Coordinates of C-alpha atoms in Angstrom, one line a residue:
M113 CA -33.9 -16.0 4.2
T114 CA -30.0 -16.7 4.2
T115 CA -28.0 -13.8 2.7
L116 CA -24.4 -14.4 1.2
I117 CA -22.1 -11.5 1.3
I118 CA -19.2 -11.8 -1.2
G119 CA -16.3 -9.8 0.0
G120 CA -17.7 -9.6 3.5
S121 CA -14.4 -8.2 5.0
G122 CA -14.4 -5.2 2.9
F123 CA -15.8 -1.7 3.7
L124 CA -19.1 -2.2 2.1
G125 CA -19.3 -5.8 2.9
T126 CA -18.9 -5.1 6.6
E127 CA -21.7 -2.7 6.6
L128 CA -24.0 -5.1 4.8
I129 CA -23.2 -7.7 7.4
R130 CA -23.9 -5.4 10.3
Q131 CA -27.2 -4.4 8.8
A132 CA -28.3 -7.8 8.0
A133 CA -27.3 -9.3 11.3
A134 CA -28.9 -6.4 13.2
V135 CA -32.5 -7.4 11.9
G136 CA -31.8 -11.2 12.6
Q137 CA -31.2 -12.1 8.9
P138 CA -29.2 -15.3 8.7
T139 CA -26.0 -14.2 7.0
V140 CA -22.9 -15.9 5.7
A141 CA -19.9 -14.1 4.3
T142 CA -16.8 -14.8 2.3
Y143 CA -13.3 -13.5 2.3
A144 CA -10.3 -13.7 -0.1
T145 CA -7.4 -13.0 2.3
S146 CA -8.7 -12.9 6.1
P147 CA -12.0 -13.0 7.7
G148 CA -13.6 -9.9 9.1
N149 CA -14.1 -9.2 12.7
S150 CA -17.8 -10.0 13.0
A151 CA -18.6 -13.1 14.9
R152 CA -22.2 -12.9 13.9
V153 CA -21.7 -14.6 10.7
A154 CA -20.2 -17.8 9.3
W155 CA -17.1 -17.1 7.2
H156 CA -16.1 -19.0 4.1
H157 CA -12.9 -18.6 2.1
L158 CA -13.5 -17.7 -1.6
D159 CA -11.1 -16.3 -3.9
L160 CA -12.8 -15.5 -7.1
R161 CA -9.5 -15.9 -9.0
G162 CA -9.4 -19.5 -7.9
D163 CA -11.0 -22.8 -8.9
P164 CA -14.6 -22.1 -10.2
G165 CA -15.6 -25.2 -8.3
R166 CA -15.1 -23.4 -5.1
V167 CA -17.9 -21.0 -5.9
D168 CA -20.3 -24.0 -6.5
A169 CA -19.1 -25.7 -3.3
V170 CA -19.9 -22.6 -1.2
M171 CA -23.2 -22.3 -2.8
A172 CA -24.0 -25.9 -2.3
E173 CA -23.3 -25.6 1.5
V174 CA -24.8 -22.2 2.1
R175 CA -27.9 -22.3 -0.3
P176 CA -28.5 -18.6 0.0
Q177 CA -31.7 -17.0 -1.2
L178 CA -29.9 -13.6 -1.8
I179 CA -26.2 -13.0 -2.8
V180 CA -24.7 -9.5 -2.6
N181 CA -21.4 -9.4 -4.5
A182 CA -19.5 -6.5 -2.7
S183 CA -16.1 -7.9 -3.7
S184 CA -13.3 -5.6 -4.8
G185 CA -10.5 -6.7 -7.1
G186 CA -9.5 -3.5 -8.7
A187 CA -8.1 -3.9 -12.4
D188 CA -7.6 -7.6 -11.7
W189 CA -9.6 -9.1 -14.6
A190 CA -10.0 -12.4 -13.1
V191 CA -11.5 -11.0 -9.9
T192 CA -13.4 -8.0 -11.2
A193 CA -14.6 -9.2 -14.7
Q194 CA -14.7 -13.0 -14.6
G195 CA -15.4 -13.7 -11.0
P196 CA -18.7 -12.1 -10.9
V197 CA -19.8 -14.1 -13.9
R198 CA -18.8 -17.4 -12.2
L199 CA -20.9 -16.3 -9.3
A200 CA -23.9 -15.2 -11.4
I201 CA -23.8 -18.8 -13.2
A202 CA -23.9 -20.4 -9.7
A203 CA -26.6 -18.1 -8.4
A204 CA -28.7 -18.9 -11.4
K205 CA -28.1 -22.6 -11.0
Y206 CA -29.3 -22.4 -7.3
G207 CA -32.1 -20.1 -7.8
S208 CA -30.5 -17.3 -5.8
Q209 CA -31.3 -13.7 -6.2
L210 CA -28.1 -11.7 -6.9
V211 CA -27.2 -8.1 -6.4
H212 CA -23.8 -7.3 -8.1
V213 CA -22.4 -4.0 -7.0
S214 CA -20.7 -2.0 -9.9
S215 CA -19.1 1.3 -10.3
D216 CA -19.5 4.7 -12.1
A217 CA -16.0 3.9 -13.4
V218 CA -17.9 2.0 -16.3
F219 CA -18.3 5.6 -17.8
S220 CA -16.0 8.0 -19.5
G221 CA -17.5 11.1 -18.3
A222 CA -18.2 12.4 -21.8
R223 CA -21.8 13.1 -21.1
D224 CA -23.5 15.5 -18.7
H225 CA -25.0 13.0 -16.5
Y226 CA -25.6 9.1 -16.6
E227 CA -29.0 7.5 -16.3
S228 CA -29.7 4.9 -19.0
C229 CA -26.4 4.9 -20.9
L230 CA -24.2 2.2 -22.3
P231 CA -20.8 1.8 -20.7
D232 CA -17.7 3.5 -22.3
P233 CA -14.9 2.9 -19.8
V234 CA -11.4 4.5 -20.2
T235 CA -9.6 2.5 -17.6
P236 CA -8.7 -1.2 -17.1
Y237 CA -10.9 -1.1 -13.9
G238 CA -13.8 0.5 -15.6
A239 CA -13.5 -2.1 -18.6
A240 CA -13.5 -5.0 -16.0
K241 CA -16.4 -3.6 -14.2
A242 CA -18.3 -3.2 -17.5
A243 CA -17.5 -6.7 -18.6
A244 CA -18.8 -8.1 -15.4
E245 CA -22.1 -6.1 -15.8
T246 CA -22.6 -7.7 -19.3
G247 CA -21.8 -11.1 -18.2
V248 CA -23.7 -11.1 -15.1
L249 CA -27.0 -10.0 -16.8
L250 CA -26.3 -12.3 -19.7
V251 CA -26.2 -15.4 -17.5
H252 CA -28.5 -14.4 -14.8
P253 CA -31.1 -11.9 -16.4
Q254 CA -33.0 -11.7 -13.0
A255 CA -30.0 -10.2 -11.2
V256 CA -29.5 -6.5 -10.2
V257 CA -26.7 -4.5 -11.0
A258 CA -26.2 -1.6 -8.7
R259 CA -23.9 1.0 -9.8
T260 CA -22.5 3.4 -7.3
S261 CA -19.8 6.0 -6.9
L262 CA -17.3 6.9 -4.1
I263 CA -18.2 5.1 -0.8
I264 CA -17.5 7.2 2.3
G265 CA -18.4 6.8 5.9
G266 CA -17.2 7.2 9.4
G267 CA -13.5 7.9 8.5
R268 CA -13.1 4.3 7.4
S269 CA -13.0 4.7 3.6
V270 CA -10.0 4.9 1.5
H271 CA -11.0 8.4 0.4
E272 CA -11.2 9.7 3.9
R273 CA -7.8 8.1 4.9
A274 CA -6.3 9.7 1.8
V275 CA -7.5 13.1 2.9
H276 CA -6.0 12.8 6.5
E277 CA -2.7 11.8 4.9
L278 CA -2.5 14.5 2.3
A279 CA -3.4 17.0 5.1
A280 CA -0.6 15.6 7.2
G281 CA 1.9 15.6 4.3
T282 CA 2.5 11.9 4.7
R283 CA 1.0 11.2 1.2
E284 CA 1.9 12.4 -2.3
G285 CA -0.6 13.5 -4.7
V286 CA -3.4 16.0 -5.3
L287 CA -7.2 16.2 -5.0
F288 CA -8.5 17.0 -8.5
T289 CA -10.9 20.0 -8.9
D290 CA -12.3 18.8 -12.2
D291 CA -12.9 15.2 -11.3
I292 CA -16.6 15.1 -10.3
R293 CA -18.6 12.2 -8.6
C294 CA -21.6 11.6 -6.6
P295 CA -20.2 10.1 -3.2
V296 CA -22.5 8.0 -1.1
H297 CA -22.5 7.2 2.7
V298 CA -21.7 3.4 3.2
T299 CA -24.8 3.1 5.4
D300 CA -27.1 4.5 2.9
L301 CA -25.7 2.4 0.1
A302 CA -26.0 -0.9 2.2
T303 CA -29.5 -0.1 3.4
A304 CA -30.5 0.7 -0.3
I305 CA -28.9 -2.5 -1.6
L306 CA -30.7 -4.7 1.0
E307 CA -34.1 -2.8 0.3
L308 CA -33.5 -3.1 -3.5
A309 CA -33.1 -6.8 -3.0
S310 CA -36.4 -7.1 -1.3
H311 CA -38.2 -5.7 -4.4
D312 CA -39.2 -7.7 -7.4
T313 CA -36.8 -6.0 -9.7
H314 CA -33.8 -6.7 -11.9
G315 CA -31.4 -4.9 -14.3
I316 CA -29.4 -1.9 -13.8
H317 CA -29.9 0.5 -10.9
H318 CA -28.0 3.5 -9.8
L319 CA -27.2 4.0 -6.2
A320 CA -25.1 7.2 -5.8
G321 CA -25.5 10.3 -3.5
A322 CA -27.5 13.2 -4.4
D323 CA -24.7 15.6 -4.4
A324 CA -22.1 15.9 -7.5
L325 CA -18.8 17.1 -6.1
S326 CA -15.1 17.4 -7.2
R327 CA -12.6 15.3 -5.3
H328 CA -11.3 18.5 -3.8
E329 CA -14.7 19.7 -2.7
L330 CA -15.2 16.1 -1.1
G331 CA -11.9 16.3 0.5
T332 CA -12.5 19.8 1.9
L333 CA -15.9 18.6 3.4
I334 CA -14.0 15.7 5.1
A335 CA -11.3 17.9 6.5
R336 CA -13.7 20.3 8.0
R337 CA -15.7 17.5 9.6
D338 CA -12.6 16.0 11.1
G339 CA -11.1 19.2 12.2
L340 CA -8.3 19.3 9.7
D341 CA -6.7 22.3 7.9
A342 CA -8.4 22.1 4.5
S343 CA -6.1 24.7 3.0
R344 CA -3.2 22.1 3.2
L345 CA -5.0 19.8 0.8
P346 CA -3.0 20.0 -2.5
T347 CA -5.2 20.5 -5.8
G348 CA -4.7 19.7 -9.3
L349 CA -6.6 19.1 -12.6
R350 CA -7.1 15.5 -13.9
A351 CA -7.2 17.0 -17.4
H352 CA -3.4 18.0 -16.8
S353 CA -2.5 14.8 -15.1
T354 CA -1.1 11.5 -16.6
L355 CA -3.3 9.4 -14.4
P356 CA -6.1 7.9 -16.6
G357 CA -9.6 8.2 -15.7
P358 CA -12.9 9.9 -16.3
I359 CA -13.2 13.5 -15.5
D360 CA -17.0 14.0 -14.8
V361 CA -19.4 11.2 -14.0
R362 CA -22.6 12.2 -12.4
L363 CA -24.7 9.1 -11.8
D364 CA -28.4 10.0 -12.0
S365 CA -30.1 7.9 -9.1
R366 CA -33.3 9.5 -9.2
A367 CA -35.3 6.7 -10.9
T368 CA -34.0 4.1 -8.3
Q369 CA -34.6 6.6 -5.4
R370 CA -38.2 6.7 -6.4
K371 CA -38.5 3.0 -5.7
L372 CA -36.7 3.2 -2.1
R373 CA -37.6 4.3 1.4
T374 CA -33.9 4.8 1.9
T375 CA -32.7 8.2 1.2
L376 CA -29.4 8.4 -0.8
R377 CA -28.0 11.5 0.9
G378 CA -25.7 13.9 -0.7
A379 CA -22.2 14.5 0.7
R380 CA -22.8 17.9 1.7
R381 CA -25.5 16.6 4.0
F382 CA -24.0 13.6 5.5
L383 CA -20.5 15.2 5.9
T384 CA -22.0 18.1 8.0
A385 CA -24.2 15.8 10.1
T386 CA -23.1 13.3 12.8
A387 CA -23.8 10.2 10.8

């Protein structure tokens, strides 16, 4: 079974490639700016903002049985909202299974926790992600939408780099004490995505870590793991900030976890272990 990783040069995409290649799964990956470092896959240039015909051309050449869309375009509507729908149309045309990676940013944080809830985004990025979810499932009803949270792992994530910069005083900003998320380890997330793809399932699934933490709590755990002075991490309240964004989004992943062998560890566990 050939797997096509969209956004293979990104943080999650790199881990998906590593795991798929490790078990001998034929894997192809795409990049928008530059290919990743893995020589174990074939690379194809694909900018989701570009000519829709390019998506079809890549699909016609690769003929993947599975596509995982791990691309990241921020609030760019063409990449984050429209691109996944073009990809889903092509996946349906070629009979490919599709797993589209979405985000907890589709929610406002107005509820205690989120399981089977309709999106109510409060940021442009969240709105683009919500639009993509709707479009993907409309044109490819057998697709899987995998919502996740802050992705952490091995010091390589943007969140971990930010903690190092804040502790060193080379970055401005604060870590909010009222902004709650359910961070997930990149290894757990990639394993869960590939396992979920092996099931006969479709629709929306939550793949977030088991622990709900504030961004400051998360930063403190990262600092302690990496031998940094956690007391140097500046704190603040999102509620008092001009930065838009949901305050408390707790993805409830228990329904998906019951279907998986993969354990979606909480940050308190994986940031105090060696993984």
